[in-house]
mmCIF file of C-alpha atoms and ligand atoms in Angstrom:
data_model
loop_
_atom_site.group_PDB
_atom_site.id
_atom_site.type_symbol
_atom_site.label_atom_id
_atom_site.label_comp_id
_atom_site.label_asym_id
_atom_site.label_seq_id
_atom_site.Cartn_x
_atom_site.Cartn_y
_atom_site.Cartn_z
ATOM 1 C CA UNK A 8 15.334 -15.683 -6.586
ATOM 2 C CA UNK A 9 13.083 -12.785 -5.602
ATOM 3 C CA UNK A 10 12.523 -11.162 -2.202
ATOM 4 C CA UNK A 11 9.304 -9.553 -0.999
ATOM 5 C CA UNK A 12 10.593 -7.030 1.561
ATOM 6 C CA UNK A 13 7.192 -5.904 2.799
ATOM 7 C CA UNK A 14 3.919 -7.711 3.397
ATOM 8 C CA UNK A 15 1.380 -8.393 6.131
ATOM 9 C CA UNK A 16 0.522 -12.093 6.108
ATOM 10 C CA UNK A 17 -1.780 -11.979 9.093
ATOM 11 C CA UNK A 18 -4.776 -14.091 10.075
ATOM 12 C CA UNK A 19 -7.126 -11.123 9.776
ATOM 13 C CA UNK A 20 -6.439 -11.074 6.007
ATOM 14 C CA UNK A 21 -5.575 -14.677 5.120
ATOM 15 C CA UNK A 22 -7.173 -18.010 6.026
ATOM 16 C CA UNK A 23 -4.826 -19.860 3.688
ATOM 17 C CA UNK A 24 -1.308 -18.770 4.631
ATOM 18 C CA UNK A 25 0.106 -22.246 3.834
ATOM 19 C CA UNK A 26 -0.958 -21.981 0.198
ATOM 20 C CA UNK A 27 0.030 -18.290 -0.043
ATOM 21 C CA UNK A 28 3.551 -19.228 1.064
ATOM 22 C CA UNK A 29 3.649 -22.186 -1.306
ATOM 23 C CA UNK A 30 2.608 -20.018 -4.267
ATOM 24 C CA UNK A 31 5.316 -17.512 -3.379
ATOM 25 C CA UNK A 32 7.928 -20.255 -3.221
ATOM 26 C CA UNK A 33 6.697 -21.851 -6.476
ATOM 27 C CA UNK A 34 7.064 -18.453 -8.181
ATOM 28 C CA UNK A 35 10.694 -18.090 -7.163
ATOM 29 C CA UNK A 36 10.217 -15.961 -4.049
ATOM 30 C CA UNK A 37 12.915 -17.127 -1.643
ATOM 31 C CA UNK A 38 12.404 -14.650 1.194
ATOM 32 C CA UNK A 39 9.230 -12.958 2.425
ATOM 33 C CA UNK A 40 9.590 -10.237 5.074
ATOM 34 C CA UNK A 41 6.413 -9.953 7.152
ATOM 35 C CA UNK A 42 6.083 -6.514 8.786
ATOM 36 C CA UNK A 43 4.206 -6.095 12.062
ATOM 37 C CA UNK A 44 1.914 -3.098 12.635
ATOM 38 C CA UNK A 45 0.607 -3.433 16.194
ATOM 39 C CA UNK A 46 0.732 -5.708 19.252
ATOM 40 C CA UNK A 47 -1.333 -8.506 17.743
ATOM 41 C CA UNK A 48 0.456 -8.633 14.400
ATOM 42 C CA UNK A 49 3.884 -8.399 16.044
ATOM 43 C CA UNK A 50 3.023 -11.607 17.947
ATOM 44 C CA UNK A 51 1.962 -13.250 14.699
ATOM 45 C CA UNK A 52 5.286 -12.264 13.091
ATOM 46 C CA UNK A 53 7.115 -14.341 15.715
ATOM 47 C CA UNK A 54 4.914 -17.370 14.969
ATOM 48 C CA UNK A 55 5.259 -17.014 11.195
ATOM 49 C CA UNK A 56 9.068 -16.879 11.171
ATOM 50 C CA UNK A 57 9.154 -20.093 13.191
ATOM 51 C CA UNK A 58 6.618 -21.862 11.024
ATOM 52 C CA UNK A 59 7.883 -21.037 7.512
ATOM 53 C CA UNK A 60 11.485 -21.285 6.276
ATOM 54 C CA UNK A 61 11.140 -18.453 3.770
ATOM 55 C CA UNK A 62 9.505 -16.015 6.208
ATOM 56 C CA UNK A 63 11.584 -13.397 8.013
ATOM 57 C CA UNK A 64 10.137 -10.711 10.213
ATOM 58 C CA UNK A 65 10.139 -7.057 11.194
ATOM 59 C CA UNK A 66 8.534 -5.810 14.408
ATOM 60 C CA UNK A 67 7.016 -2.366 14.672
ATOM 61 C CA UNK A 68 4.132 -0.049 15.394
ATOM 62 C CA UNK A 69 2.652 1.628 12.350
ATOM 63 C CA UNK A 70 1.389 5.245 12.524
ATOM 64 C CA UNK A 71 -2.253 4.156 12.166
ATOM 65 C CA UNK A 72 -1.985 2.023 15.324
ATOM 66 C CA UNK A 73 -0.538 4.576 17.736
ATOM 67 C CA UNK A 74 -3.868 4.925 19.558
ATOM 68 C CA UNK A 75 -3.790 1.266 20.687
ATOM 69 C CA UNK A 76 -0.364 0.898 22.265
ATOM 70 C CA UNK A 77 1.378 1.345 25.599
ATOM 71 C CA UNK A 78 4.872 0.920 27.076
ATOM 72 C CA UNK A 79 4.505 -2.858 26.846
ATOM 73 C CA UNK A 80 4.267 -2.558 23.052
ATOM 74 C CA UNK A 81 7.776 -1.090 22.868
ATOM 75 C CA UNK A 82 9.072 -3.546 25.444
ATOM 76 C CA UNK A 83 7.770 -6.438 23.328
ATOM 77 C CA UNK A 84 9.676 -5.161 20.291
ATOM 78 C CA UNK A 85 12.836 -4.723 22.313
ATOM 79 C CA UNK A 86 12.491 -8.145 23.977
ATOM 80 C CA UNK A 87 12.244 -9.888 20.600
ATOM 81 C CA UNK A 88 14.368 -7.739 18.322
ATOM 82 C CA UNK A 89 17.277 -10.157 18.519
ATOM 83 C CA UNK A 90 15.148 -13.290 18.022
ATOM 84 C CA UNK A 91 16.157 -15.578 15.188
ATOM 85 C CA UNK A 92 14.997 -14.286 11.753
ATOM 86 C CA UNK A 93 13.860 -10.862 13.048
ATOM 87 C CA UNK A 94 15.741 -8.564 10.703
ATOM 88 C CA UNK A 95 14.338 -5.051 11.170
ATOM 89 C CA UNK A 96 12.090 -2.606 12.986
ATOM 90 C CA UNK A 97 9.054 -2.084 10.764
ATOM 91 C CA UNK A 98 6.612 -1.003 9.703
ATOM 92 C CA UNK A 99 7.207 2.364 11.371
ATOM 93 C CA UNK A 100 6.943 5.944 10.187
ATOM 94 C CA UNK A 101 4.704 8.947 9.687
ATOM 95 C CA UNK A 102 1.376 9.282 7.923
ATOM 96 C CA UNK A 103 0.047 12.815 7.445
ATOM 97 C CA UNK A 104 -2.604 11.719 4.973
ATOM 98 C CA UNK A 105 -4.908 10.665 7.808
ATOM 99 C CA UNK A 106 -5.892 12.535 10.904
ATOM 100 C CA UNK A 107 -3.665 10.704 13.411
ATOM 101 C CA UNK A 108 -2.101 12.865 16.155
ATOM 102 C CA UNK A 109 1.130 14.062 14.515
ATOM 103 C CA UNK A 110 2.998 14.811 17.698
ATOM 104 C CA UNK A 111 2.301 11.320 18.973
ATOM 105 C CA UNK A 112 3.257 9.837 15.595
ATOM 106 C CA UNK A 113 6.649 11.514 15.781
ATOM 107 C CA UNK A 114 7.156 10.356 19.358
ATOM 108 C CA UNK A 115 6.326 6.729 18.508
ATOM 109 C CA UNK A 116 8.486 6.838 15.367
ATOM 110 C CA UNK A 117 11.486 8.316 17.183
ATOM 111 C CA UNK A 118 11.182 5.906 20.079
ATOM 112 C CA UNK A 119 11.363 2.970 17.645
ATOM 113 C CA UNK A 120 14.267 4.544 15.769
ATOM 114 C CA UNK A 121 15.994 4.690 19.137
ATOM 115 C CA UNK A 122 15.517 0.927 19.526
ATOM 116 C CA UNK A 123 16.886 0.397 16.004
ATOM 117 C CA UNK A 124 20.013 2.389 16.844
ATOM 118 C CA UNK A 125 20.462 0.606 20.166
ATOM 119 C CA UNK A 126 20.323 -2.858 18.557
ATOM 120 C CA UNK A 127 21.868 -1.847 15.235
ATOM 121 C CA UNK A 128 18.857 -2.984 13.159
ATOM 122 C CA UNK A 129 17.677 -1.540 9.849
ATOM 123 C CA UNK A 130 14.228 0.064 9.704
ATOM 124 C CA UNK A 131 11.349 -0.317 7.240
ATOM 125 C CA UNK A 132 9.673 3.060 6.924
ATOM 126 C CA UNK A 133 6.180 4.175 5.948
ATOM 127 C CA UNK A 134 5.929 7.834 4.902
ATOM 128 C CA UNK A 135 2.859 9.459 3.441
ATOM 129 C CA UNK A 136 2.482 13.164 2.641
ATOM 130 C CA UNK A 137 5.498 14.083 4.773
ATOM 131 C CA UNK A 138 8.580 12.890 2.908
ATOM 132 C CA UNK A 139 10.819 15.828 3.893
ATOM 133 C CA UNK A 140 10.014 15.515 7.579
ATOM 134 C CA UNK A 141 10.566 11.749 7.450
ATOM 135 C CA UNK A 142 13.929 12.351 5.807
ATOM 136 C CA UNK A 143 14.968 14.941 8.415
ATOM 137 C CA UNK A 144 14.122 12.590 11.284
ATOM 138 C CA UNK A 145 15.889 9.592 9.708
ATOM 139 C CA UNK A 146 18.947 11.683 8.998
ATOM 140 C CA UNK A 147 19.153 12.698 12.639
ATOM 141 C CA UNK A 148 19.327 9.024 13.680
ATOM 142 C CA UNK A 149 22.163 6.765 12.656
ATOM 143 C CA UNK A 150 19.999 4.201 10.829
ATOM 144 C CA UNK A 151 19.741 2.492 7.447
ATOM 145 C CA UNK A 152 16.805 0.711 5.891
ATOM 146 C CA UNK A 153 14.059 0.698 3.306
ATOM 147 C CA UNK A 154 11.632 3.468 2.305
ATOM 148 C CA UNK A 155 8.579 1.239 1.913
ATOM 149 C CA UNK A 156 6.252 2.108 -0.993
ATOM 150 C CA UNK A 157 8.475 5.036 -1.926
ATOM 151 C CA UNK A 158 6.393 7.954 -3.178
ATOM 152 C CA UNK A 159 8.809 10.903 -3.199
ATOM 153 C CA UNK A 160 10.593 12.673 -6.022
ATOM 154 C CA UNK A 161 13.691 11.554 -7.911
ATOM 155 C CA UNK A 162 15.781 14.227 -6.120
ATOM 156 C CA UNK A 163 14.552 13.065 -2.731
ATOM 157 C CA UNK A 164 15.311 9.455 -3.685
ATOM 158 C CA UNK A 165 18.964 10.378 -4.216
ATOM 159 C CA UNK A 166 19.021 11.951 -0.748
ATOM 160 C CA UNK A 167 17.586 8.813 0.853
ATOM 161 C CA UNK A 168 20.148 6.692 -0.994
ATOM 162 C CA UNK A 169 22.953 8.882 0.365
ATOM 163 C CA UNK A 170 21.916 8.254 3.970
ATOM 164 C CA UNK A 171 21.712 4.481 3.465
ATOM 165 C CA UNK A 172 18.111 3.916 2.410
ATOM 166 C CA UNK A 173 16.882 1.660 -0.364
ATOM 167 C CA UNK A 174 13.589 2.268 -2.164
ATOM 168 C CA UNK A 175 10.803 -0.283 -1.781
ATOM 169 C CA UNK A 176 8.958 -0.570 -5.098
ATOM 170 C CA UNK A 177 5.541 -2.222 -5.217
ATOM 171 C CA UNK A 178 2.237 -2.410 -7.047
ATOM 172 C CA UNK A 179 1.781 1.342 -7.459
ATOM 173 C CA UNK A 180 4.268 1.341 -10.367
ATOM 174 C CA UNK A 181 1.871 -0.861 -12.367
ATOM 175 C CA UNK A 182 -1.122 1.460 -11.932
ATOM 176 C CA UNK A 183 -2.269 3.331 -15.004
ATOM 177 C CA UNK A 184 -1.994 6.746 -13.295
ATOM 178 C CA UNK A 185 1.540 6.085 -11.951
ATOM 179 C CA UNK A 186 3.867 8.901 -13.030
ATOM 180 C CA UNK A 187 6.117 9.841 -10.171
ATOM 181 C CA UNK A 188 7.271 6.358 -9.272
ATOM 182 C CA UNK A 189 7.806 5.478 -12.935
ATOM 183 C CA UNK A 190 10.231 8.417 -13.172
ATOM 184 C CA UNK A 191 11.988 7.271 -10.017
ATOM 185 C CA UNK A 192 12.389 3.717 -11.342
ATOM 186 C CA UNK A 193 13.768 4.971 -14.658
ATOM 187 C CA UNK A 194 16.293 7.331 -13.076
ATOM 188 C CA UNK A 195 17.467 5.571 -9.925
ATOM 189 C CA UNK A 196 20.231 3.002 -10.191
ATOM 190 C CA UNK A 197 19.068 -0.581 -9.763
ATOM 191 C CA UNK A 198 21.407 -1.018 -6.794
ATOM 192 C CA UNK A 199 19.041 1.139 -4.689
ATOM 193 C CA UNK A 200 15.818 -0.700 -5.533
ATOM 194 C CA UNK A 201 14.150 -3.548 -3.644
ATOM 195 C CA UNK A 202 10.855 -5.286 -4.349
ATOM 196 C CA UNK A 203 7.758 -5.457 -2.171
ATOM 197 C CA UNK A 204 4.063 -6.266 -2.399
ATOM 198 C CA UNK A 205 2.548 -4.690 0.765
ATOM 199 C CA UNK A 206 0.124 -7.633 0.543
ATOM 200 C CA UNK A 207 -2.812 -7.776 1.134
ATOM 201 C CA UNK A 208 -2.847 -4.143 -0.103
ATOM 202 C CA UNK A 209 -1.730 -2.448 -3.349
ATOM 203 C CA UNK A 210 -2.399 -5.377 -5.662
ATOM 204 C CA UNK A 211 -0.586 -4.777 -8.973
ATOM 205 C CA UNK A 212 -2.252 -4.603 -12.372
ATOM 206 C CA UNK A 213 -3.700 -6.702 -13.940
ATOM 207 C CA UNK A 214 -4.956 -8.108 -10.625
ATOM 208 C CA UNK A 215 -5.862 -4.760 -9.057
ATOM 209 C CA UNK A 216 -9.035 -5.032 -6.977
ATOM 210 C CA UNK A 217 -8.222 -8.537 -5.755
ATOM 211 C CA UNK A 218 -6.251 -9.587 -2.695
ATOM 212 C CA UNK A 219 -2.501 -9.177 -3.026
ATOM 213 C CA UNK A 220 0.090 -11.810 -2.047
ATOM 214 C CA UNK A 221 3.902 -12.210 -2.097
ATOM 215 C CA UNK A 222 3.900 -14.274 -5.340
ATOM 216 C CA UNK A 223 3.023 -10.996 -7.078
ATOM 217 C CA UNK A 224 6.546 -9.597 -6.619
ATOM 218 C CA UNK A 225 7.111 -11.323 -9.962
ATOM 219 C CA UNK A 226 4.707 -8.792 -11.534
ATOM 220 C CA UNK A 227 6.618 -5.893 -9.949
ATOM 221 C CA UNK A 228 9.972 -7.250 -11.115
ATOM 222 C CA UNK A 229 8.644 -7.573 -14.677
ATOM 223 C CA UNK A 230 7.363 -3.988 -14.616
ATOM 224 C CA UNK A 231 10.792 -2.740 -13.520
ATOM 225 C CA UNK A 232 12.361 -4.734 -16.379
ATOM 226 C CA UNK A 233 9.991 -3.055 -18.820
ATOM 227 C CA UNK A 234 10.647 0.459 -17.447
ATOM 228 C CA UNK A 235 14.419 0.114 -17.247
ATOM 229 C CA UNK A 236 14.864 -2.061 -20.342
ATOM 230 C CA UNK A 237 16.530 -4.869 -18.410
ATOM 231 C CA UNK A 238 16.286 -8.647 -18.378
ATOM 232 C CA UNK A 239 14.370 -10.428 -15.627
ATOM 233 C CA UNK A 240 17.540 -12.093 -14.358
ATOM 234 C CA UNK A 241 19.273 -8.724 -13.944
ATOM 235 C CA UNK A 242 16.421 -7.266 -11.898
ATOM 236 C CA UNK A 243 15.877 -10.363 -9.755
ATOM 237 C CA UNK A 244 19.576 -10.788 -8.990
ATOM 238 C CA UNK A 245 20.232 -7.116 -8.266
ATOM 239 C CA UNK A 246 17.201 -6.547 -6.034
ATOM 240 C CA UNK A 247 17.980 -9.703 -4.056
ATOM 241 C CA UNK A 248 21.627 -8.679 -3.716
ATOM 242 C CA UNK A 249 20.501 -5.263 -2.433
ATOM 243 C CA UNK A 250 18.377 -6.844 0.289
ATOM 244 C CA UNK A 251 21.176 -9.180 1.329
ATOM 245 C CA UNK A 252 23.601 -6.257 1.460
ATOM 246 C CA UNK A 253 21.314 -4.342 3.831
ATOM 247 C CA UNK A 254 20.466 -7.323 6.030
ATOM 248 C CA UNK A 255 23.761 -9.185 5.689
ATOM 249 C CA UNK A 256 23.941 -9.995 9.383
ATOM 250 C CA UNK A 257 20.414 -11.341 9.595
ATOM 251 C CA UNK A 258 19.583 -13.232 6.407
ATOM 252 C CA UNK A 259 21.816 -16.196 5.627
ATOM 253 C CA UNK A 260 20.675 -18.122 2.586
HETATM 254 NI NI1 NI B 324 2.626 -2.051 4.884
#
């Protein structure tokens, strides 16, 4: 069984969520973790976890959405963080690639990390062009979780592992220009790797350019097999075990 630890199955991207879920299930994906990004998508997360057995949820405000939130947005997350099948705070983090107010990004990130600590929930973290700063902030909070779409160095990966973070590996590792992440996959022990699609984004080769969906974690798993010289069963079992270890209190299969 495979687990997609990060996707965004929201109505703004998909008109056919029933068939997307069915294709995931038919391809051996047993758990799909839908990550909220803003007020609207966080509400949809709650509906999706009720509607589909294999869907679990994370609630969070993503750095790109910090201009559209207020105190109610945080209250909503806190009010629902202990709902059935809500396993994490995510997607949260820092993005210095775009021109979003950095001070506000840090404030929103830290406020959500505070909620994670308070309710003892793992976090699913987005970090772009600011890996060291993300690490420093996470280290200062007593949290564990997943570095979604990990894009740092091998050395940095070891540091994240030491403070209780797993590395989310997705479609980028299949891209022809992928170098960094290929090195990370080769060097880092399988027990620190989890799979993700980030659907509808980051569609893996050979489907790049089309819409992504959770069934494509199979493609990611196969790429990891190729890079590490392992059998499919080894990668699927280990990555699933890693997710269950992190979320042991919240996912019961
Ligand atoms: Ni995402």
